Short mmCIF file of C-alpha atoms in Angstrom, two decimals:
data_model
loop_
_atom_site.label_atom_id
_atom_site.label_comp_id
_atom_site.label_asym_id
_atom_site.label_seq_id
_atom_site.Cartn_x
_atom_site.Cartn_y
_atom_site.Cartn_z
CA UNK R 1 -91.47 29.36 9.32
CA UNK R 2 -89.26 29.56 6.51
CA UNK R 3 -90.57 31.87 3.66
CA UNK R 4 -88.12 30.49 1.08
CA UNK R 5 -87.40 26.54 1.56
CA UNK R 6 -85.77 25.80 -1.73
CA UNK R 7 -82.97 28.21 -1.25
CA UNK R 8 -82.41 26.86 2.38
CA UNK R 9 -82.47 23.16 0.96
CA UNK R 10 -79.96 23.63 -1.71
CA UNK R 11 -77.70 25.65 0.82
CA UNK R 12 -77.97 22.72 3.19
CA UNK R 13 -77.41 20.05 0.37
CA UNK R 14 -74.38 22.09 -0.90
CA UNK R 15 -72.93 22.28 2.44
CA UNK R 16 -73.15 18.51 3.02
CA UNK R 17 -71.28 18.03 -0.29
CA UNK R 18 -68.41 20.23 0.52
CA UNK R 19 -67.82 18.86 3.70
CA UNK R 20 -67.58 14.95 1.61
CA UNK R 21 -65.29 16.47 -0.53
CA UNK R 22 -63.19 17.61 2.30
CA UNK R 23 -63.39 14.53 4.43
CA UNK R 24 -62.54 12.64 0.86
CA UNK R 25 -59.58 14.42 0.39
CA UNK R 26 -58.35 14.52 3.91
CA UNK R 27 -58.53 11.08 4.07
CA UNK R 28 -56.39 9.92 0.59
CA UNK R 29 -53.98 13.12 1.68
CA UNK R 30 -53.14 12.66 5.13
CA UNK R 31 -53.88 8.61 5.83
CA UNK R 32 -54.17 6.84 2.49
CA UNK R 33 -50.93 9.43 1.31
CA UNK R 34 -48.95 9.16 4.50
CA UNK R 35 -49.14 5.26 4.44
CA UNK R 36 -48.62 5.19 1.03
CA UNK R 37 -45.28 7.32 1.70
CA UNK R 38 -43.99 5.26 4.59
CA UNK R 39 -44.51 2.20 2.31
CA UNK R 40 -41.85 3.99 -0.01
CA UNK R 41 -39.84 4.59 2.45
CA UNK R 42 -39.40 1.38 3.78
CA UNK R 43 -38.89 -0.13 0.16
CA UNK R 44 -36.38 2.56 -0.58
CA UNK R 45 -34.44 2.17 2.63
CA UNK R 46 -33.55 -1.64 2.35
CA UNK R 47 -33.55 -2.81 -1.58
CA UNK R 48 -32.63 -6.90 -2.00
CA UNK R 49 -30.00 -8.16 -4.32
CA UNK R 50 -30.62 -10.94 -6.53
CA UNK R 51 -29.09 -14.13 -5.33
CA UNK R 52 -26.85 -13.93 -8.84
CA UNK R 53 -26.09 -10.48 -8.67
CA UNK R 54 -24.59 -10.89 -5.30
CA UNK R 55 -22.49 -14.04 -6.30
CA UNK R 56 -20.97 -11.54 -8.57
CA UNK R 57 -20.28 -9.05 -6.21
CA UNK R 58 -16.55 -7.38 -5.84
CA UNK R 59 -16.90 -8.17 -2.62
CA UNK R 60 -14.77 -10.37 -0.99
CA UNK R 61 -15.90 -11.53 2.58
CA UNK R 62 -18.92 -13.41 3.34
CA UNK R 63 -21.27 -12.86 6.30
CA UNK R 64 -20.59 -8.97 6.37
CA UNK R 65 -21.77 -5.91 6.83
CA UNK R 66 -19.89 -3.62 4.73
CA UNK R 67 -19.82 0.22 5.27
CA UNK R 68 -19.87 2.68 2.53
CA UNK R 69 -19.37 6.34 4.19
CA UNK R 70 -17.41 9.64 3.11
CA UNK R 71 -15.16 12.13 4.79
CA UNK R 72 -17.79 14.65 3.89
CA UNK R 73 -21.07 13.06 5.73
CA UNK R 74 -22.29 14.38 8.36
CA UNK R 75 -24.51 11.34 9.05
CA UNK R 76 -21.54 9.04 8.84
CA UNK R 77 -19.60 11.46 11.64
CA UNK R 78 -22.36 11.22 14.12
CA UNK R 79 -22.47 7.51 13.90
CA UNK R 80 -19.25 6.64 14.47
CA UNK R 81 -20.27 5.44 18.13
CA UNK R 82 -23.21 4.05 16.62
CA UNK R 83 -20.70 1.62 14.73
CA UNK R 84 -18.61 0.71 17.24
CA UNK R 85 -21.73 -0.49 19.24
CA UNK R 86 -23.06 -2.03 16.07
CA UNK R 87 -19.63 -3.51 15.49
CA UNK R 88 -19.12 -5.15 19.16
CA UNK R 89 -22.91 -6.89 18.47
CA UNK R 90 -21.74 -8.87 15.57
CA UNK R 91 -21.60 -12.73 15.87
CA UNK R 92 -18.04 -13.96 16.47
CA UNK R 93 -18.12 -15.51 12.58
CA UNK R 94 -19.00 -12.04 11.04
CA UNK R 95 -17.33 -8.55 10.41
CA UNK R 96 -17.65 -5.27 9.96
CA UNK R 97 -15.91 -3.64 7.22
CA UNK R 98 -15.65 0.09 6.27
CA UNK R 99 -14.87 1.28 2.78
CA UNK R 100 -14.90 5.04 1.32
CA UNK R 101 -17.54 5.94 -1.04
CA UNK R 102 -15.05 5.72 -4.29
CA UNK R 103 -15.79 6.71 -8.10
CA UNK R 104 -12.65 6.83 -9.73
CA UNK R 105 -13.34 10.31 -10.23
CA UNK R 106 -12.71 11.85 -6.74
CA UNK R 107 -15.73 14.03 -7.09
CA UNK R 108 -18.50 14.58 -4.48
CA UNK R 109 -18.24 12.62 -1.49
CA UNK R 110 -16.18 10.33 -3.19
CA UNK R 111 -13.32 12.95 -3.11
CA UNK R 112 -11.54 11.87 -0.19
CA UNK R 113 -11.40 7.85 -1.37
CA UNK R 114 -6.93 8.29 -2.05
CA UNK R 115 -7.02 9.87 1.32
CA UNK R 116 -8.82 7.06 3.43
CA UNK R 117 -6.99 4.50 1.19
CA UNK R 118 -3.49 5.46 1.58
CA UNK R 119 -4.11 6.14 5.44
CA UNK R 120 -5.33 2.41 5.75
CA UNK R 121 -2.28 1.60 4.18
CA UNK R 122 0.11 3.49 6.34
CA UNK R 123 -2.51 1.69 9.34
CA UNK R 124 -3.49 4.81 10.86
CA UNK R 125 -7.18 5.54 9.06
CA UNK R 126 -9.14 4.81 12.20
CA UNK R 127 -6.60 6.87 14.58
CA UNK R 128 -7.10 10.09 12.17
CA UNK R 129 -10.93 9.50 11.18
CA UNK R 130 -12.21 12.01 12.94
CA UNK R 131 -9.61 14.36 12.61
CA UNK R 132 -10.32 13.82 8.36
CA UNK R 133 -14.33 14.36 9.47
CA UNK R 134 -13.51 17.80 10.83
CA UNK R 135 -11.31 18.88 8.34
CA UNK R 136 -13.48 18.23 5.63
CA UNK R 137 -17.18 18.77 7.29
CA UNK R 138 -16.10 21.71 9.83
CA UNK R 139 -13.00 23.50 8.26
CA UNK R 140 -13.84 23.23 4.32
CA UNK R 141 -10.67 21.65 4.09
CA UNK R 142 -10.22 20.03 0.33
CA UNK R 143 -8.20 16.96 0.93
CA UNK R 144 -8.05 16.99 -2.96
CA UNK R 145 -5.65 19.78 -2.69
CA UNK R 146 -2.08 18.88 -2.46
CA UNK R 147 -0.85 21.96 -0.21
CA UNK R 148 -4.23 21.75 2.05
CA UNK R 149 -3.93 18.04 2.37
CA UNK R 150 0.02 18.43 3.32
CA UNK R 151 -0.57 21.11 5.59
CA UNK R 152 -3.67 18.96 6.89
CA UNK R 153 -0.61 15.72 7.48
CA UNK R 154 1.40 18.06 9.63
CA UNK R 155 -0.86 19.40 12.15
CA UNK R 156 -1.65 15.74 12.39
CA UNK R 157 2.10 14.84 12.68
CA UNK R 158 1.73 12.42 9.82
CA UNK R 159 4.97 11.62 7.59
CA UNK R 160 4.53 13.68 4.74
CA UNK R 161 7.23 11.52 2.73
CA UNK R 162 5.65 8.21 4.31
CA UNK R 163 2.28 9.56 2.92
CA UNK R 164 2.93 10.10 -0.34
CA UNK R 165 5.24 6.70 -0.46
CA UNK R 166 2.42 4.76 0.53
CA UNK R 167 -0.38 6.97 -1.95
CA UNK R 168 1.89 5.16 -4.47
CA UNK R 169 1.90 2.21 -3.53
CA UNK R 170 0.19 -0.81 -5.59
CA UNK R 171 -1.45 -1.50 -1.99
CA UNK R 172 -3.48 1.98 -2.31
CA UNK R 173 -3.97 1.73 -5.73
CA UNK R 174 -6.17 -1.57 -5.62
CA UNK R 175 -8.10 -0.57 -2.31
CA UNK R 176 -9.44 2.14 -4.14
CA UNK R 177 -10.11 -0.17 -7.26
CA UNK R 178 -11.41 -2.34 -5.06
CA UNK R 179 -13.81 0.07 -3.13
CA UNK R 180 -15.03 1.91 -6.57
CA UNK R 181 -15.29 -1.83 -7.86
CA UNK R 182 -17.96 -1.60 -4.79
CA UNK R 183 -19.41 1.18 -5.35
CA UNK R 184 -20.23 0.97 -8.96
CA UNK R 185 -21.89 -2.40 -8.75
CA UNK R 186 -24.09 -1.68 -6.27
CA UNK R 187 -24.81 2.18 -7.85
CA UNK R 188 -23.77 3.85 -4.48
CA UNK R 189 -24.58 7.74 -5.15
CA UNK R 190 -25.07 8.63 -1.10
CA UNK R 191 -23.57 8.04 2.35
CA UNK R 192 -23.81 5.66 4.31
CA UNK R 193 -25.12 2.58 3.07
CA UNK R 194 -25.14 -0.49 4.19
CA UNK R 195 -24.34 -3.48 2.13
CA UNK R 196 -25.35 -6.72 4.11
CA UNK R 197 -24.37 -10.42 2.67
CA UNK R 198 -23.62 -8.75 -0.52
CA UNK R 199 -27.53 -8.92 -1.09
CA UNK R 200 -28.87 -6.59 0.99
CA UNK R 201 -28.50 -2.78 0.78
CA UNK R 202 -29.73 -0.66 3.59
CA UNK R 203 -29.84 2.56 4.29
CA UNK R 204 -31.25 4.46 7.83
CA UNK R 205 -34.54 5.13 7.83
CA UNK R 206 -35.36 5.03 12.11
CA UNK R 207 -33.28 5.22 15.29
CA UNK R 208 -29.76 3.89 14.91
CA UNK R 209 -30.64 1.30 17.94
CA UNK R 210 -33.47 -0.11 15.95
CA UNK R 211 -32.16 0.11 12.47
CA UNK R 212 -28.69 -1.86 14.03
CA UNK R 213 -31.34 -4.17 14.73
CA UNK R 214 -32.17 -4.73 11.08
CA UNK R 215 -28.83 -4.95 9.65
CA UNK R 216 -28.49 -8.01 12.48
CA UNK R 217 -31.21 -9.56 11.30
CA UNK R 218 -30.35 -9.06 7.71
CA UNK R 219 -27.25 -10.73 8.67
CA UNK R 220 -28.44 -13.48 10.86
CA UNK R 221 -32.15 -14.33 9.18
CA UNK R 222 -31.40 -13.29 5.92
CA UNK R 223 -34.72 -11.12 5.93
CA UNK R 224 -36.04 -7.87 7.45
CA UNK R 225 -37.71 -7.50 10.67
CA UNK R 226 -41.50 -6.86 10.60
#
């Protein structure tokens, strides 16, 4: 039937091995890559402390969870509610505790560290939280500035003179040694991080409801959840 039966047979052969090669590469691509990728992920998203490393840790309390977030992150905004719920799930022996990203630079998002640290002196941070959020993530407000920050304390009725008496203060000066302290040992770049038991640092990688669900078991089991 067919006049010519080599050419047909080496078409037919060479079509065979094309489609392998395509099915090969689909395969380490888009199954052996994309597992291979969510395996990152999930070691990049919670990273373990050595036991001595965390005995060393500038952190103070035991059976935490401790909060590193900036003015300027728009994750850490959109949580807030998150936080609360997480915060309300905590055993009765634990806390919650929320620090500013810090680098004793006041560069990046660490910019606004003097700002959350003198306002948790003066006992008012969590009142004007949101109001910093906006200012910073909606309004390009630089907090860094002293005439946009004062303006910034009088729309918010804040005590310009109390402000600056309590940026002063020896109070303000160590929370903000004590949160870059924080930050620097654990090499805290981005916002927000978790920092669990001072040995586990986690980061959200899935729903807020399931990855609350983590930092609870880091805190309770000492170990991720499966």
């Amino acid at each position: 039937m067919f006049k010519k039966p080599l050419p047909l047979i080496a078409w037919t052969l060479f079509v065979i091995l094309i489609s392998s090669l395509i099915t090969t590469a689909y395969f380490h691509v888009f199954v052996l890559g994309k597992h291979e990728k969510s395996a990152d992920v999930e070691e990049q998203a919670i990273r373990f402390v050595t036991t001595e490393q965390a005995e060393k840790s500038p952190i103070k309390e035991g059976n935490s969870i401790v909060e590193v977030f900036s003015y300027g992150c728009h994750f850490c905004a959109a949580n807030e509610n998150n936080i609360s719920e997480l915060e309300s799930r905590l055993p009765v022996d634990s806390k919650l505790i929320r620090i500013h990203l810090s680098n004793g630079q006041n560069t990046g998002l660490a910019s606004y560290a003097p700002v959350f640290a003198t306002l948790s002196v003066m006992g008012i941070e969590q009142k004007y939280r949101e109001s910093a959020y906006k200012a910073v993530i909606k309004s390009n407000i630089n907090l860094n500035d002293q005439e946009q920050l004062k303006k910034w304390l009088q729309q918010n009725y804040i005590d310009v003179q109390e402000y600056e008496k309590a940026s002063q203060s020896q109070e303000s000066k160590e929370l903000l040694t004590y949160m870059t302290d924080i930050s620097r040992y654990y090499n805290i770049k981005a916002t927000p991080v978790f920092i669990v038991n001072k040995k586990w640092l986690a980061m959200q990688d899935r729903d807020f409801s399931e990855f609350s669900n983590q930092l609870l078991s880091l805190l309770n089991n000492d170990k991720p959840l499966e």
